[in-house]
Tab-separated table of C-alpha atoms and ligand atoms in Angstrom:
chain	number	residue	atom	x	y	z
A	3	MET	CA	270.360	126.164	-118.793
A	4	GLN	CA	269.463	127.491	-115.676
A	5	ARG	CA	268.040	125.340	-112.399
A	6	LEU	CA	264.424	126.201	-111.080
A	7	ALA	CA	265.869	127.991	-107.864
A	8	PRO	CA	268.222	130.231	-109.343
A	9	ALA	CA	265.141	131.096	-112.019
A	10	LEU	CA	263.301	132.163	-109.230
A	11	ARG	CA	265.452	133.584	-106.901
A	12	GLU	CA	266.081	135.814	-110.123
A	13	ASP	CA	262.179	136.753	-110.104
A	14	ASN	CA	262.610	137.423	-106.306
A	15	VAL	CA	260.297	134.753	-105.341
A	16	PRO	CA	260.152	134.337	-101.427
A	17	LEU	CA	262.371	131.459	-99.967
A	18	ASP	CA	259.410	129.523	-98.502
A	19	LEU	CA	257.370	129.978	-101.698
A	20	ILE	CA	260.455	128.636	-103.613
A	21	SER	CA	260.754	125.858	-100.700
A	22	LEU	CA	256.528	124.890	-101.401
A	23	ILE	CA	257.133	124.774	-105.092
A	24	LYS	CA	259.928	122.416	-104.408
A	25	THR	CA	257.791	120.157	-102.341
A	26	ILE	CA	255.296	120.108	-105.214
A	27	LEU	CA	257.774	119.048	-107.856
A	28	ALA	CA	259.299	116.164	-105.278
A	29	ALA	CA	255.907	114.380	-105.753
A	30	THR	CA	255.366	114.971	-109.250
A	31	LYS	CA	258.745	113.769	-110.024
A	32	GLU	CA	257.608	110.360	-108.636
A	33	ILE	CA	254.045	110.682	-110.300
A	34	SER	CA	255.958	110.938	-113.129
A	35	PHE	CA	257.902	107.779	-112.316
A	36	ARG	CA	254.967	106.033	-111.591
A	37	VAL	CA	253.078	107.182	-114.569
A	38	SER	CA	256.115	105.490	-117.065
A	39	GLN	CA	255.432	102.598	-115.326
A	40	ALA	CA	251.781	102.233	-114.952
A	41	HIS	CA	251.159	99.358	-116.679
A	42	LEU	CA	254.351	97.536	-115.513
A	43	GLY	CA	253.121	98.238	-111.667
A	44	GLY	CA	249.799	97.103	-111.954
A	45	LEU	CA	248.393	100.752	-112.052
A	46	MET	CA	246.570	100.953	-115.109
A	47	GLY	CA	242.363	101.128	-114.608
A	48	SER	CA	239.828	102.067	-112.018
A	49	THR	CA	239.310	101.634	-108.748
A	50	LEU	CA	235.849	100.480	-107.320
A	51	ASP	CA	235.230	104.270	-105.748
A	52	GLU	CA	233.947	107.410	-107.048
A	53	ASN	CA	235.382	110.678	-106.445
A	54	ILE	CA	233.322	113.569	-104.612
A	55	GLN	CA	232.697	114.835	-108.528
A	56	GLY	CA	230.837	111.414	-109.238
A	57	GLU	CA	234.012	110.163	-111.621
A	58	VAL	CA	235.115	107.010	-111.245
A	59	GLN	CA	238.595	107.176	-109.588
A	60	LYS	CA	241.288	105.622	-111.695
A	61	LYS	CA	244.045	103.621	-109.521
A	62	LEU	CA	246.838	106.478	-110.853
A	63	ASP	CA	244.489	109.025	-109.803
A	64	VAL	CA	244.827	108.115	-106.005
A	65	VAL	CA	248.086	107.129	-106.084
A	66	ALA	CA	249.173	111.094	-107.358
A	67	ASN	CA	246.714	112.130	-104.722
A	68	GLU	CA	248.479	110.391	-102.005
A	69	LEU	CA	251.988	111.153	-102.979
A	70	ILE	CA	251.187	115.081	-103.115
A	71	LYS	CA	249.058	115.052	-100.206
A	72	ASP	CA	251.584	113.246	-98.022
A	73	ILE	CA	254.452	115.320	-99.149
A	74	LEU	CA	252.470	118.688	-98.580
A	75	LEU	CA	251.005	117.543	-95.348
A	76	GLU	CA	254.516	116.652	-94.036
A	77	SER	CA	256.075	119.791	-95.250
A	78	GLY	CA	254.741	122.117	-92.273
A	79	PHE	CA	254.957	124.710	-95.523
A	80	VAL	CA	250.605	124.176	-95.900
A	81	ARG	CA	247.928	125.423	-93.441
A	82	ALA	CA	245.403	123.470	-95.542
A	83	ILE	CA	245.112	121.830	-99.080
A	84	SER	CA	242.270	120.737	-101.274
A	85	SER	CA	242.216	118.161	-104.025
A	86	GLU	CA	240.069	117.050	-106.935
A	87	GLU	CA	240.081	113.717	-105.503
A	88	GLU	CA	239.284	115.159	-101.916
A	89	GLU	CA	235.992	115.953	-100.647
A	90	HIS	CA	236.867	118.479	-98.117
A	91	SER	CA	239.656	120.487	-97.296
A	92	VAL	CA	242.459	118.898	-95.441
A	93	VAL	CA	244.138	120.940	-92.459
A	94	GLY	CA	247.971	120.723	-92.360
A	95	ASP	CA	250.201	122.793	-90.135
A	96	GLU	CA	248.762	125.749	-88.262
A	97	ASN	CA	252.195	127.980	-89.201
A	98	GLY	CA	252.268	126.947	-92.855
A	99	LYS	CA	251.803	129.882	-94.810
A	100	PHE	CA	250.395	128.661	-97.791
A	101	ILE	CA	247.276	126.736	-99.099
A	102	VAL	CA	247.176	124.723	-101.895
A	103	SER	CA	244.494	123.293	-104.552
A	104	PHE	CA	245.129	120.898	-106.878
A	105	ASP	CA	244.314	118.061	-109.543
A	106	PRO	CA	246.463	115.278	-108.768
A	107	LEU	CA	246.489	113.768	-112.667
A	108	ASP	CA	244.329	116.016	-115.242
A	109	GLY	CA	243.093	114.487	-118.123
A	110	SER	CA	242.724	110.891	-116.345
A	111	SER	CA	240.790	109.042	-119.294
A	112	ASN	CA	243.822	109.745	-121.183
A	113	ILE	CA	245.893	107.256	-118.679
A	114	ASP	CA	244.460	103.774	-120.467
A	115	ILE	CA	245.663	105.164	-123.759
A	116	ASN	CA	249.146	106.110	-122.736
A	117	SER	CA	248.676	109.696	-123.891
A	118	LEU	CA	248.760	113.323	-122.176
A	119	ILE	CA	247.882	114.021	-118.567
A	120	GLY	CA	249.634	116.160	-115.844
A	121	THR	CA	248.892	117.425	-112.475
A	122	ILE	CA	247.562	121.316	-111.876
A	123	PHE	CA	248.256	123.307	-108.474
A	124	SER	CA	247.476	126.499	-107.674
A	125	ILE	CA	248.966	128.281	-104.376
A	126	HIS	CA	247.181	130.989	-102.151
A	127	GLU	CA	248.491	132.798	-99.192
A	128	ALA	CA	246.847	131.163	-95.881
A	129	ARG	CA	244.389	133.520	-94.660
A	130	ASP	CA	245.185	134.355	-90.991
A	131	ASP	CA	241.899	135.870	-89.460
A	132	VAL	CA	240.145	132.760	-90.011
A	133	PRO	CA	240.480	128.878	-88.942
A	134	ALA	CA	243.259	126.512	-90.975
A	135	GLY	CA	240.252	124.333	-91.483
A	136	ASP	CA	237.665	127.288	-92.313
A	137	ALA	CA	236.085	127.160	-95.725
A	138	ALA	CA	236.931	130.437	-95.947
A	139	GLN	CA	240.785	129.781	-96.225
A	140	PHE	CA	239.956	128.833	-100.148
A	141	GLN	CA	237.237	131.653	-100.930
A	142	GLN	CA	239.792	133.686	-102.657
A	143	ALA	CA	239.748	135.176	-106.155
A	144	GLY	CA	242.261	133.759	-108.468
A	145	THR	CA	244.025	137.199	-108.778
A	146	LYS	CA	244.998	136.261	-105.146
A	147	GLN	CA	247.359	132.935	-106.531
A	148	VAL	CA	251.148	134.023	-105.516
A	149	CYS	CA	251.843	130.908	-107.997
A	150	ALA	CA	250.221	128.997	-110.640
A	151	GLY	CA	251.448	125.509	-112.342
A	152	TYR	CA	250.758	122.190	-114.095
A	153	VAL	CA	253.444	119.337	-114.652
A	154	LEU	CA	253.168	117.717	-118.284
A	155	TYR	CA	253.806	114.197	-117.949
A	156	GLY	CA	254.432	113.831	-121.830
A	157	PRO	CA	257.064	112.726	-124.117
A	158	SER	CA	259.224	115.415	-121.674
A	159	THR	CA	258.032	115.965	-118.491
A	160	MET	CA	257.400	119.734	-118.416
A	161	LEU	CA	257.026	122.203	-115.864
A	162	VAL	CA	255.018	125.633	-117.051
A	163	MET	CA	254.667	127.989	-113.834
A	164	THR	CA	253.874	131.563	-113.315
A	165	THR	CA	254.918	133.448	-109.518
A	166	GLY	CA	253.228	136.698	-111.432
A	167	LYS	CA	256.348	137.465	-113.575
A	168	GLY	CA	255.491	135.489	-116.569
A	169	THR	CA	255.114	132.223	-117.568
A	170	HIS	CA	258.325	130.153	-117.776
A	171	PHE	CA	258.731	126.402	-119.245
A	172	TYR	CA	261.221	123.829	-117.567
A	173	VAL	CA	261.939	120.614	-118.302
A	174	LEU	CA	262.640	117.826	-116.222
A	175	ASP	CA	266.096	116.565	-116.903
A	176	ARG	CA	266.442	112.998	-115.528
A	177	THR	CA	270.330	112.886	-115.646
A	178	HIS	CA	270.686	115.294	-112.669
A	179	GLY	CA	266.869	114.823	-111.386
A	180	GLY	CA	266.042	118.700	-111.294
A	181	PHE	CA	263.860	121.045	-113.367
A	182	LEU	CA	265.603	123.666	-115.936
A	183	LEU	CA	264.497	126.498	-117.377
A	184	VAL	CA	263.864	126.388	-121.623
A	185	GLU	CA	261.622	129.119	-121.884
A	186	ARG	CA	261.695	132.407	-120.279
A	187	ASN	CA	258.404	134.607	-120.988
A	188	VAL	CA	256.196	132.450	-123.400
A	189	GLN	CA	253.918	134.418	-125.044
A	190	VAL	CA	250.366	133.268	-126.745
A	191	PRO	CA	250.208	134.591	-130.261
A	192	LYS	CA	247.187	137.320	-130.167
A	193	THR	CA	246.261	135.827	-132.963
A	194	THR	CA	245.059	132.328	-134.105
A	195	GLN	CA	243.739	129.525	-136.489
A	196	GLU	CA	243.244	126.828	-134.003
A	197	PHE	CA	240.411	126.056	-131.769
A	198	ALA	CA	239.674	123.453	-128.905
A	199	VAL	CA	236.273	122.366	-127.981
A	200	ASN	CA	234.250	119.156	-127.186
A	201	MET	CA	232.211	119.214	-130.769
A	202	SER	CA	230.135	116.461	-129.399
A	203	ASN	CA	228.399	119.084	-127.375
A	204	GLN	CA	227.583	121.377	-129.747
A	205	ARG	CA	223.611	121.035	-129.585
A	206	PHE	CA	223.740	121.423	-126.135
A	207	TRP	CA	225.455	124.964	-125.915
A	208	GLN	CA	223.800	128.270	-125.672
A	209	PRO	CA	222.970	130.113	-128.721
A	210	PRO	CA	226.353	132.607	-128.478
A	211	MET	CA	228.647	129.624	-129.110
A	212	GLN	CA	226.752	127.876	-131.286
A	213	ARG	CA	226.990	130.712	-133.753
A	214	TYR	CA	230.668	131.293	-132.744
A	215	ILE	CA	232.239	127.788	-133.488
A	216	GLN	CA	229.272	127.602	-136.665
A	217	ASP	CA	231.455	130.830	-138.131
A	218	LEU	CA	235.091	128.987	-137.439
A	219	LEU	CA	233.750	126.074	-139.167
A	220	ALA	CA	232.489	128.203	-141.892
A	221	GLY	CA	235.935	128.712	-143.100
A	222	ASP	CA	237.223	130.968	-145.889
A	223	THR	CA	233.962	131.078	-147.000
A	224	GLY	CA	232.367	132.431	-143.848
A	225	PRO	CA	232.222	135.574	-142.166
A	226	ARG	CA	235.899	134.961	-140.392
A	227	GLY	CA	237.330	134.808	-144.116
A	228	LYS	CA	239.668	132.417	-143.116
A	229	ASN	CA	239.967	128.679	-142.146
A	230	PHE	CA	240.176	126.998	-138.703
A	231	ASN	CA	241.701	123.977	-137.685
A	232	MET	CA	240.522	122.057	-134.565
A	233	ARG	CA	242.459	120.303	-131.726
A	234	TRP	CA	240.561	118.069	-128.419
A	235	ILE	CA	243.317	116.305	-126.629
A	236	ALA	CA	240.914	116.134	-123.708
A	237	ALA	CA	243.108	116.665	-121.004
A	238	MET	CA	243.015	120.658	-120.096
A	239	VAL	CA	246.492	120.347	-119.518
A	240	GLY	CA	247.577	119.175	-122.955
A	241	ASP	CA	245.526	121.821	-124.636
A	242	ILE	CA	246.409	124.148	-122.748
A	243	HIS	CA	250.381	123.729	-123.030
A	244	ARG	CA	249.648	123.750	-126.625
A	245	VAL	CA	247.416	127.315	-126.524
A	246	LEU	CA	250.580	128.520	-124.414
A	247	THR	CA	253.102	127.032	-127.427
A	248	ARG	CA	251.211	128.246	-130.450
A	249	GLY	CA	248.325	130.002	-129.713
A	250	GLY	CA	244.460	129.040	-129.877
A	251	ILE	CA	241.400	128.941	-128.064
A	252	PHE	CA	240.270	126.723	-125.572
A	253	THR	CA	236.895	126.452	-124.506
A	254	TYR	CA	234.499	124.151	-122.506
A	255	PRO	CA	231.145	126.269	-123.190
A	256	ALA	CA	228.125	126.014	-120.835
A	257	ASP	CA	225.981	123.458	-121.912
A	258	ASN	CA	221.917	121.946	-120.706
A	259	LYS	CA	223.249	118.511	-121.504
A	260	ASP	CA	222.276	118.136	-117.398
A	261	PRO	CA	220.621	121.186	-116.142
A	262	LYS	CA	221.961	120.414	-112.468
A	263	LYS	CA	225.372	120.559	-114.363
A	264	PRO	CA	225.745	123.609	-116.764
A	265	PHE	CA	229.810	123.670	-116.542
A	266	LYS	CA	232.332	120.995	-116.091
A	267	LEU	CA	236.057	122.453	-115.410
A	268	ARG	CA	236.439	123.587	-111.606
A	269	LEU	CA	237.649	126.935	-110.724
A	270	MET	CA	240.291	126.139	-108.150
A	271	TYR	CA	242.391	123.574	-109.454
A	272	GLU	CA	241.734	123.871	-113.517
A	273	ALA	CA	240.320	127.159	-114.619
A	274	ASN	CA	242.307	129.507	-112.023
A	275	PRO	CA	245.771	128.015	-112.280
A	276	MET	CA	245.404	127.895	-116.101
A	277	SER	CA	244.152	131.185	-116.114
A	278	PHE	CA	247.048	132.396	-114.104
A	279	LEU	CA	249.610	130.924	-116.650
A	280	ILE	CA	247.457	132.270	-119.727
A	281	GLU	CA	247.153	135.917	-118.603
A	282	GLN	CA	250.952	135.915	-117.701
A	283	ALA	CA	252.021	134.921	-120.949
A	284	GLY	CA	249.565	137.864	-122.461
A	285	GLY	CA	246.493	135.755	-123.308
A	286	LEU	CA	243.041	136.392	-121.785
A	287	ALA	CA	240.775	133.589	-119.730
A	288	VAL	CA	237.014	134.317	-119.017
A	289	THR	CA	233.830	132.618	-118.988
A	290	SER	CA	230.764	134.287	-121.272
A	291	GLN	CA	230.562	137.008	-118.671
A	292	GLU	CA	233.661	137.778	-116.613
A	293	ARG	CA	237.192	137.742	-115.632
A	294	ILE	CA	237.580	133.730	-114.351
A	295	MET	CA	240.497	134.974	-111.968
A	296	ASP	CA	237.870	138.158	-110.589
A	297	ILE	CA	235.216	135.511	-109.694
A	298	GLU	CA	234.833	135.038	-105.369
A	299	PRO	CA	234.511	131.191	-105.236
A	300	ASP	CA	232.032	129.366	-102.796
A	301	ASP	CA	232.875	125.910	-102.839
A	302	ILE	CA	236.567	124.243	-103.748
A	303	HIS	CA	234.989	122.057	-106.209
A	304	GLN	CA	232.463	124.957	-107.555
A	305	ARG	CA	232.522	124.672	-111.727
A	306	VAL	CA	232.943	127.524	-114.022
A	307	GLU	CA	232.417	128.248	-117.647
A	308	VAL	CA	236.141	128.380	-119.640
A	309	ILE	CA	237.201	130.601	-122.504
A	310	MET	CA	240.946	131.114	-122.854
A	311	GLY	CA	243.736	131.399	-125.108
A	312	SER	CA	244.798	133.778	-127.916
A	313	GLU	CA	243.792	137.568	-126.918
A	314	GLU	CA	241.982	138.867	-130.383
A	315	GLU	CA	240.002	135.285	-130.801
A	316	VAL	CA	238.488	135.114	-127.190
A	317	ASN	CA	237.522	139.025	-127.331
A	318	THR	CA	235.940	137.740	-130.428
A	319	CYS	CA	233.981	134.952	-128.857
A	320	LEU	CA	232.709	137.224	-126.467
A	321	SER	CA	231.144	139.106	-129.087
A	322	TYR	CA	229.203	136.851	-129.907
A	323	TYR	CA	227.383	136.983	-126.579
A	324	GLN	CA	226.727	140.852	-126.490
B	22	F6P	O1	239.548	117.542	-115.990
B	22	F6P	C1	238.159	117.372	-116.575
B	22	F6P	C2	239.209	117.052	-118.249
B	22	F6P	O2	239.256	115.925	-117.952
B	22	F6P	C3	239.978	118.193	-118.843
B	22	F6P	O3	240.940	118.101	-118.431
B	22	F6P	C4	239.679	118.031	-119.808
B	22	F6P	O4	239.977	119.546	-120.793
B	22	F6P	C5	237.884	117.551	-120.182
B	22	F6P	O5	238.030	117.248	-118.984
B	22	F6P	C6	237.806	116.663	-121.194
B	22	F6P	O6	236.197	116.911	-121.191
B	22	F6P	P1	235.532	115.679	-122.290
B	22	F6P	O7	235.491	114.735	-121.780
B	22	F6P	O8	234.208	116.229	-122.580
B	22	F6P	O9	236.100	115.802	-123.632
B	23	MN	MN1	241.042	117.688	-114.372
């Protein structure tokens, strides 16, 4: 099995980007260890703080954020970073070539139940026309990502990553401490009979999503003429990993539960990197209105509607909005 760096060189990934990726991965290896020892190390449960999203921070959220933030800021590779756990972007090295957006620990409600969680990251080139601390550094569409990925802290610690040349799976080999390539050019099957959505929000969705899911639930006696299965891990990393592995449609649709907050998932460190991975694997990633990666961001924490996965199923879902 091939090691990470040679696999990236084979894809002609520039050396400075490879160095940045290795830097992020060094932090995730440490997080993987801390996650596995959380109970023993007194890292279960919540802090007394809330993050900018108004969510209670778990102790592991804070630890993961500090580990990634510190290693990135010390590396010299990044001009600025933004994180789910930081209110504002943080300036790094003025000569850093890249900016990184990350969700240090996605799915944190799974921490206390020893279930799937992961780190999501998205890399853009830094803009030379604006200062490092300028908000415009991060106002770059998903199409401009040079790399995106996640590390899933599951039974195996897995890295799923793209640099725009396909989506590849790697597994952390603890015997030598590095990630090994286990599957090159993963492909999301075009069709599926599996969907992922938080059904408890059903009554708050817009009518087209209500009708679409209704027709999935109707199974082989309904308009779709086939039965569908449902899965919901409640960690985007876990659900998207399943979609990349065996297909499916994942959605967090708009809802009117709280009129001030119609969407849940964050564009810069959840929707965009996952969209890049899904599209590079032959899937689709959209809102009900547009391709996610075409959105011009205006805020590092902005939220967005998400519909992604198997191409034909995503198109079927979109047809309900026409
Ligand atoms: O980070 C947000 C997130 O935890 C995602 O990882 C996950 O897909 C979703 O929220 C879960 O939402 P809910 O709590 O509604 O099940
Ligand atoms: Mn998250």
